[in-house]
Amino acid sequence: MNPIPAPRSSGLTVDDRQRELITAARRVLGDLQLLVRDLSLAAHIQDTLKQAIHQLDEVFLLVVVGEFNSGKSAFINALLGRAILEEGVTPTTADIQVLTYGETATHEIVEPHLHRLTAPVESLREIAIVDTPGTNAVLREHEALTTQFVPRSDLVLFVTAADRPFTETERQFLELIRAWGKKVVLIINRIDVLAGEEDIAKVVGFVGESAKRLFGIVPAIFPVSAREALRAKLGEPARWTGSRFQPLEDYLHTTLDDRERLRLKLLNPLGIGAALLERAGELILARDAVLTRDVDALAELERQLALYEQDMARGLEPRMAAIDAVIIKIEQRGDAFFEDVFRLARVMDLMNKGRMQQAFEQEVIGDTARDIERHVRDLIDWLVEADLREWASISQLVNERRRQHDDRFLGSIDEAFRLDRAKIIGEVGRKSQQVVDTYDKHTESGAIADGARVAVATAAALGAGAVGLGTLVTIVATTAAADISGVFMAGALAVIGALVIPAKRRRAKAEMRHKLAALREQLSGSLRTQFQTELSRSAQRIRDSMAGYSRFVRAESEKITDARERLKKVSESIQRLRAQLGGAGL
Ligand SMILES: Nc1nc2c(ncn2[C@@H]2O[C@H](COP(=O)(O)OP(=O)(O)OP(=O)(O)O)[C@@H](O)[C@H]2O)c(=O)[nH]1
Ligand SMILES: [Mg+2]
């Protein structure tokens, strides 16, 4: 709604202390505005606050509310001493009608459902009086208009009818007014329909008690007859006393002096601020509850990942041991081989370098290179399977959590936050699901195999090439044989059989073991490094896919901590200011 067009001046005179209060109120409301914006509270809440701040500069708004047909329009007519507003037995007032001062009587529609009327009535120079559609009419849209207008009022006059005072729906509506921190004056209208003094006193007593239950204190209550008052003002003065309008007008006169109007004007946005703070506080609590669960969820995901890494590290050991075993077997076969060839009877064989090498490669090395490759391939398959399984399980966890949260307690949380959060978790869930759905084991193992190639190549070198074991062993063996044959020529056969050959055999075995140990170390060292890297890469990739979620949770948690502190400060300032202004003074 547009701001109410203000008369030329609100007619307020302001002293230094009041000016200080206005400045302080503006400052705290500005802080609140920033807080409400940073928390991305609903647009209508932000608008309400903006409107309230804006209204500090506007004319004082006296708003008349009550159930339909209670006589609100008639009451305003009586106050002004003119039949300006339409009255009627059926729901009559359909729009908000703002009455302000004007040299002549005018009526314009400012916007749909908001009318501005002017009348040359002195009391309208300093305050605007607002007639509202009745509540509890069949016409719910009437009630909505009034409900929306309540936060804008500086003082609320609540009109109840003497013949059906303080109904349950009136109580509910008053509760709403109270929530906005409004000062309320209760008008019991149509006392002329009651039998006499005694009945009026009874109704006043009843309304007073009911109001006390609601507000904790009894607000100002005025039993009146709008009909009698208007007639008195229009030429039947005898009816004035019976209308009981005099005490009400006196009260309004003193209540609405400069000082009091300013006080109420300041209290208005402060009351709205306090109400919004309460909402913001609830919202922070609700967000916090959801975020706490998110933190738990992330911790659970992290726990699961850590477990995955542990399990995999443990699972790597027996697989590495299997590769070691392949090499250990070479050693065993080598031992047997040397036992066999380093014999006196085979000295001639030992002399044949080519045959020796071939025999060694066939009997000792055998299929070792292929065995090792097979083991490495198994290792890669195992890792890829586990990686996929982990993606699937994490993805399931995220997606399950998203569904659970949506159903259960996200209802208490504000729209903006819920949407942001749903979007981020949805994205994380979708992406991880996509990884699972499009997971290509072949490509994944190919990438790992590329990395393992160096290690495997080392294993292949076991069988062939200048640095190969076969070559080495041949050199050792043939050298030994040359030595032996030299001794043989000298004829010391017994010495050769008993001492020289075993010594040469031992040396050959030792050489072989030494070389194999080095190879084994090199092979398992590089394989282990390679697979540990792959493992942490697998876990890291999953972790990275959750990063958006954890970043959101971290950022929102920080925001909440900050907002909570600011909320506390604003709340204290508002309380202090309200106390300085003397509260709503019901
Ligand atoms: N007896 C009696 N009737 C009154 C008095 N004030 C208003 N009425 C009548 O009560 C009926 C409703 O009055 P309105 O002023 O139209 O009531 P309202 O609260 O503005 O009603 P809505 O605009 O429909 O919400 C009309 O018939 C009035 O004439 C009063 O003091 N005494
Ligand atoms: Mg009316």
Tab-separated table of N, CA, C and O in Angstrom, residues 214-284:
chain	number	residue	atom	x	y	z
A	214	LEU	N	-6.521	-11.023	28.786
A	214	LEU	CA	-5.757	-10.977	27.535
A	214	LEU	C	-4.498	-10.117	27.664
A	214	LEU	O	-3.404	-10.522	27.273
A	215	PHE	N	-4.641	-8.940	28.233
A	215	PHE	CA	-3.521	-7.984	28.255
A	215	PHE	C	-2.736	-7.997	29.562
A	215	PHE	O	-1.661	-7.439	29.644
A	216	GLY	N	-3.318	-8.602	30.583
A	216	GLY	CA	-2.647	-8.578	31.881
A	216	GLY	C	-3.066	-7.367	32.696
A	216	GLY	O	-2.989	-7.381	33.919
A	217	ILE	N	-3.471	-6.289	32.041
A	217	ILE	CA	-4.001	-5.106	32.741
A	217	ILE	C	-5.293	-4.668	32.043
A	217	ILE	O	-5.550	-5.082	30.924
A	218	VAL	N	-6.048	-3.851	32.738
A	218	VAL	CA	-7.299	-3.374	32.126
A	218	VAL	C	-6.991	-2.118	31.324
A	218	VAL	O	-6.511	-1.133	31.874
A	219	PRO	N	-7.243	-2.142	30.005
A	219	PRO	CA	-7.008	-0.929	29.221
A	219	PRO	C	-8.121	0.095	29.476
A	219	PRO	O	-9.082	-0.201	30.192
A	220	ALA	N	-7.988	1.280	28.914
A	220	ALA	CA	-9.044	2.283	29.048
A	220	ALA	C	-10.300	1.772	28.339
A	220	ALA	O	-10.215	1.282	27.222
A	221	ILE	N	-11.460	1.838	29.050
A	221	ILE	CA	-12.725	1.357	28.459
A	221	ILE	C	-13.756	2.486	28.516
A	221	ILE	O	-13.924	3.118	29.561
A	222	PHE	N	-14.409	2.730	27.385
A	222	PHE	CA	-15.431	3.774	27.358
A	222	PHE	C	-16.744	3.234	26.812
A	222	PHE	O	-16.818	2.870	25.638
A	223	PRO	N	-17.785	3.175	27.660
A	223	PRO	CA	-19.097	2.801	27.153
A	223	PRO	C	-19.751	4.057	26.553
A	223	PRO	O	-19.815	5.093	27.226
A	224	VAL	N	-20.182	3.995	25.302
A	224	VAL	CA	-20.767	5.179	24.647
A	224	VAL	C	-21.955	4.797	23.763
A	224	VAL	O	-22.178	3.623	23.486
A	225	SER	N	-22.640	5.834	23.335
A	225	SER	CA	-23.646	5.643	22.288
A	225	SER	C	-23.307	6.611	21.166
A	225	SER	O	-23.469	7.827	21.307
A	226	ALA	N	-22.813	6.064	20.087
A	226	ALA	CA	-22.424	6.900	18.950
A	226	ALA	C	-23.657	7.588	18.378
A	226	ALA	O	-23.613	8.756	17.999
A	227	ARG	N	-24.727	6.846	18.353
A	227	ARG	CA	-25.953	7.404	17.772
A	227	ARG	C	-26.394	8.639	18.541
A	227	ARG	O	-26.658	9.702	17.958
A	228	GLU	N	-26.439	8.523	19.887
A	228	GLU	CA	-26.864	9.647	20.725
A	228	GLU	C	-25.903	10.821	20.576
A	228	GLU	O	-26.319	11.975	20.499
A	229	ALA	N	-24.600	10.519	20.526
A	229	ALA	CA	-23.593	11.582	20.459
A	229	ALA	C	-23.746	12.379	19.175
A	229	ALA	O	-23.692	13.617	19.185
A	230	LEU	N	-23.953	11.692	18.073
A	230	LEU	CA	-24.076	12.404	16.800
A	230	LEU	C	-25.342	13.270	16.805
A	230	LEU	O	-25.303	14.434	16.405
A	231	ARG	N	-26.396	12.681	17.325
A	231	ARG	CA	-27.642	13.465	17.361
A	231	ARG	C	-27.451	14.706	18.232
A	231	ARG	O	-27.949	15.790	17.896
A	232	ALA	N	-26.731	14.540	19.359
A	232	ALA	CA	-26.474	15.686	20.238
A	232	ALA	C	-25.709	16.768	19.489
A	232	ALA	O	-26.035	17.956	19.561
A	233	LYS	N	-24.694	16.338	18.744
A	233	LYS	CA	-23.858	17.305	18.026
A	233	LYS	C	-24.622	17.951	16.869
A	233	LYS	O	-24.281	19.027	16.409
A	234	LEU	N	-25.621	17.230	16.394
A	234	LEU	CA	-26.367	17.762	15.248
A	234	LEU	C	-27.634	18.526	15.672
A	234	LEU	O	-28.553	18.704	14.860
A	235	GLY	N	-27.707	18.909	16.954
A	235	GLY	CA	-28.813	19.781	17.313
A	235	GLY	C	-29.724	19.300	18.420
A	235	GLY	O	-30.749	19.921	18.697
A	236	GLU	N	-29.361	18.175	19.075
A	236	GLU	CA	-30.174	17.733	20.213
A	236	GLU	C	-29.284	17.610	21.446
A	236	GLU	O	-29.010	16.494	21.905
A	237	PRO	N	-28.777	18.735	21.952
A	237	PRO	CA	-27.764	18.710	23.040
A	237	PRO	C	-28.211	17.906	24.259
A	237	PRO	O	-27.373	17.407	25.014
A	238	ALA	N	-29.488	17.721	24.428
A	238	ALA	CA	-29.965	16.990	25.600
A	238	ALA	C	-29.455	15.546	25.603
A	238	ALA	O	-29.366	14.900	26.647
A	239	ARG	N	-29.115	15.066	24.425
A	239	ARG	CA	-28.682	13.678	24.333
A	239	ARG	C	-27.196	13.487	24.669
A	239	ARG	O	-26.708	12.367	24.750
A	240	TRP	N	-26.449	14.590	24.833
A	240	TRP	CA	-24.984	14.515	25.003
A	240	TRP	C	-24.567	13.737	26.253
A	240	TRP	O	-23.730	12.833	26.182
A	241	THR	N	-25.163	14.044	27.379
A	241	THR	CA	-24.757	13.376	28.624
A	241	THR	C	-24.988	11.872	28.515
A	241	THR	O	-24.113	11.065	28.836
A	242	GLY	N	-26.160	11.514	28.028
A	242	GLY	CA	-26.497	10.097	27.920
A	242	GLY	C	-25.593	9.353	26.937
A	242	GLY	O	-25.386	8.145	27.062
A	243	SER	N	-25.020	10.091	25.974
A	243	SER	CA	-24.144	9.431	24.999
A	243	SER	C	-22.813	9.033	25.642
A	243	SER	O	-22.079	8.202	25.116
A	244	ARG	N	-22.527	9.673	26.788
A	244	ARG	CA	-21.275	9.423	27.525
A	244	ARG	C	-20.034	9.698	26.667
A	244	ARG	O	-18.982	9.081	26.880
A	245	PHE	N	-20.161	10.569	25.740
A	245	PHE	CA	-19.038	10.869	24.850
A	245	PHE	C	-18.008	11.809	25.477
A	245	PHE	O	-16.837	11.787	25.084
A	246	GLN	N	-18.487	12.622	26.460
A	246	GLN	CA	-17.583	13.630	27.020
A	246	GLN	C	-16.308	13.017	27.616
A	246	GLN	O	-15.198	13.444	27.275
A	247	PRO	N	-16.455	12.000	28.510
A	247	PRO	CA	-15.214	11.423	29.089
A	247	PRO	C	-14.277	10.875	28.005
A	247	PRO	O	-13.058	11.007	28.106
A	248	LEU	N	-14.843	10.282	26.972
A	248	LEU	CA	-14.027	9.714	25.892
A	248	LEU	C	-13.261	10.816	25.162
A	248	LEU	O	-12.053	10.719	24.934
A	249	GLU	N	-13.999	11.901	24.827
A	249	GLU	CA	-13.331	12.984	24.098
A	249	GLU	C	-12.263	13.644	24.958
A	249	GLU	O	-11.185	13.977	24.455
A	250	ASP	N	-12.536	13.773	26.272
A	250	ASP	CA	-11.516	14.339	27.178
A	250	ASP	C	-10.267	13.462	27.155
A	250	ASP	O	-9.140	13.936	27.083
A	251	TYR	N	-10.529	12.169	27.247
A	251	TYR	CA	-9.396	11.212	27.278
A	251	TYR	C	-8.577	11.322	25.992
A	251	TYR	O	-7.353	11.419	26.031
A	252	LEU	N	-9.273	11.307	24.878
A	252	LEU	CA	-8.555	11.385	23.594
A	252	LEU	C	-7.780	12.696	23.509
A	252	LEU	O	-6.651	12.739	23.019
A	253	HIS	N	-8.384	13.750	24.029
A	253	HIS	CA	-7.749	15.054	23.981
A	253	HIS	C	-6.419	15.038	24.718
A	253	HIS	O	-5.401	15.498	24.217
A	254	THR	N	-6.429	14.477	25.930
A	254	THR	CA	-5.166	14.452	26.685
A	254	THR	C	-4.223	13.385	26.130
A	254	THR	O	-3.025	13.596	26.052
A	255	THR	N	-4.793	12.255	25.751
A	255	THR	CA	-3.939	11.181	25.237
A	255	THR	C	-3.246	11.608	23.961
A	255	THR	O	-2.132	11.211	23.690
A	256	LEU	N	-3.914	12.429	23.219
A	256	LEU	CA	-3.354	12.770	21.918
A	256	LEU	C	-2.736	14.171	21.885
A	256	LEU	O	-2.703	14.814	20.841
A	257	ASP	N	-2.186	14.608	23.035
A	257	ASP	CA	-1.440	15.874	22.969
A	257	ASP	C	-0.100	15.601	22.275
A	257	ASP	O	0.265	14.443	22.024
A	258	ASP	N	0.633	16.660	21.979
A	258	ASP	CA	1.882	16.532	21.206
A	258	ASP	C	2.803	15.448	21.744
A	258	ASP	O	3.271	14.584	21.017
A	259	ARG	N	3.040	15.543	23.044
A	259	ARG	CA	4.004	14.653	23.676
A	259	ARG	C	3.563	13.199	23.525
A	259	ARG	O	4.345	12.318	23.145
A	260	GLU	N	2.301	12.977	23.823
A	260	GLU	CA	1.780	11.622	23.803
A	260	GLU	C	1.713	11.068	22.371
A	260	GLU	O	1.978	9.887	22.141
A	261	ARG	N	1.376	11.917	21.439
A	261	ARG	CA	1.325	11.449	20.058
A	261	ARG	C	2.705	11.012	19.580
A	261	ARG	O	2.866	9.983	18.939
A	262	LEU	N	3.709	11.814	19.967
A	262	LEU	CA	5.073	11.459	19.569
A	262	LEU	C	5.469	10.132	20.226
A	262	LEU	O	6.063	9.247	19.600
A	263	ARG	N	5.108	10.014	21.498
A	263	ARG	CA	5.435	8.795	22.235
A	263	ARG	C	4.815	7.580	21.523
A	263	ARG	O	5.490	6.589	21.246
A	264	LEU	N	3.551	7.685	21.211
A	264	LEU	CA	2.872	6.564	20.555
A	264	LEU	C	3.439	6.324	19.162
A	264	LEU	O	3.579	5.188	18.711
A	265	LYS	N	3.785	7.414	18.515
A	265	LYS	CA	4.330	7.292	17.167
A	265	LYS	C	5.652	6.522	17.199
A	265	LYS	O	5.922	5.701	16.334
A	266	LEU	N	6.455	6.812	18.211
A	266	LEU	CA	7.729	6.097	18.332
A	266	LEU	C	7.508	4.654	18.770
A	266	LEU	O	8.208	3.743	18.338
A	267	LEU	N	6.512	4.502	19.648
A	267	LEU	CA	6.258	3.146	20.138
A	267	LEU	C	5.769	2.226	19.024
A	267	LEU	O	5.998	1.025	19.055
A	268	ASN	N	5.103	2.811	18.063
A	268	ASN	CA	4.545	2.000	16.990
A	268	ASN	C	5.600	1.175	16.245
A	268	ASN	O	5.558	-0.050	16.256
A	269	PRO	N	6.617	1.813	15.626
A	269	PRO	CA	7.608	0.983	14.927
A	269	PRO	C	8.422	0.123	15.889
A	269	PRO	O	8.867	-0.962	15.517
A	270	LEU	N	8.576	0.615	17.128
A	270	LEU	CA	9.335	-0.200	18.088
A	270	LEU	C	8.560	-1.473	18.421
A	270	LEU	O	9.146	-2.553	18.571
A	271	GLY	N	7.238	-1.333	18.529
A	271	GLY	CA	6.400	-2.510	18.787
A	271	GLY	C	6.465	-3.481	17.625
A	271	GLY	O	6.579	-4.695	17.808
A	272	ILE	N	6.421	-2.910	16.431
A	272	ILE	CA	6.527	-3.759	15.244
A	272	ILE	C	7.895	-4.430	15.214
A	272	ILE	O	8.027	-5.625	14.955
A	273	GLY	N	8.911	-3.637	15.552
A	273	GLY	CA	10.274	-4.186	15.596
A	273	GLY	C	10.359	-5.350	16.572
A	273	GLY	O	10.924	-6.398	16.257
A	274	ALA	N	9.764	-5.173	17.752
A	274	ALA	CA	9.821	-6.231	18.764
A	274	ALA	C	9.121	-7.486	18.255
A	274	ALA	O	9.599	-8.611	18.447
A	275	ALA	N	7.966	-7.272	17.583
A	275	ALA	CA	7.240	-8.430	17.050
A	275	ALA	C	8.065	-9.146	15.984
A	275	ALA	O	8.129	-10.375	15.951
A	276	LEU	N	8.726	-8.357	15.145
A	276	LEU	CA	9.548	-8.969	14.088
A	276	LEU	C	10.749	-9.684	14.678
A	276	LEU	O	11.180	-10.722	14.186
A	277	LEU	N	11.297	-9.099	15.755
A	277	LEU	CA	12.436	-9.745	16.409
A	277	LEU	C	12.051	-11.124	16.917
A	277	LEU	O	12.838	-12.066	16.836
A	278	GLU	N	10.842	-11.203	17.435
A	278	GLU	CA	10.381	-12.484	17.936
A	278	GLU	C	10.334	-13.500	16.788
A	278	GLU	O	10.805	-14.622	16.922
A	279	ARG	N	9.797	-13.044	15.670
A	279	ARG	CA	9.747	-13.918	14.488
A	279	ARG	C	11.150	-14.306	14.057
A	279	ARG	O	11.416	-15.455	13.746
A	280	ALA	N	12.037	-13.296	14.006
A	280	ALA	CA	13.412	-13.570	13.575
A	280	ALA	C	14.059	-14.570	14.518
A	280	ALA	O	14.780	-15.468	14.093
A	281	GLY	N	13.766	-14.415	15.815
A	281	GLY	CA	14.334	-15.325	16.808
A	281	GLY	C	13.858	-16.751	16.576
A	281	GLY	O	14.659	-17.701	16.597
A	282	GLU	N	12.562	-16.890	16.316
A	282	GLU	CA	12.012	-18.229	16.056
A	282	GLU	C	12.642	-18.832	14.812
A	282	GLU	O	12.985	-20.012	14.754
A	283	LEU	N	12.805	-17.962	13.848
A	283	LEU	CA	13.374	-18.407	12.581
A	283	LEU	C	14.819	-18.885	12.754
A	283	LEU	O	15.227	-19.913	12.218
A	284	ILE	N	15.560	-18.112	13.561
A	284	ILE	CA	16.945	-18.497	13.802
A	284	ILE	C	16.989	-19.853	14.502
A	284	ILE	O	17.788	-20.719	14.159
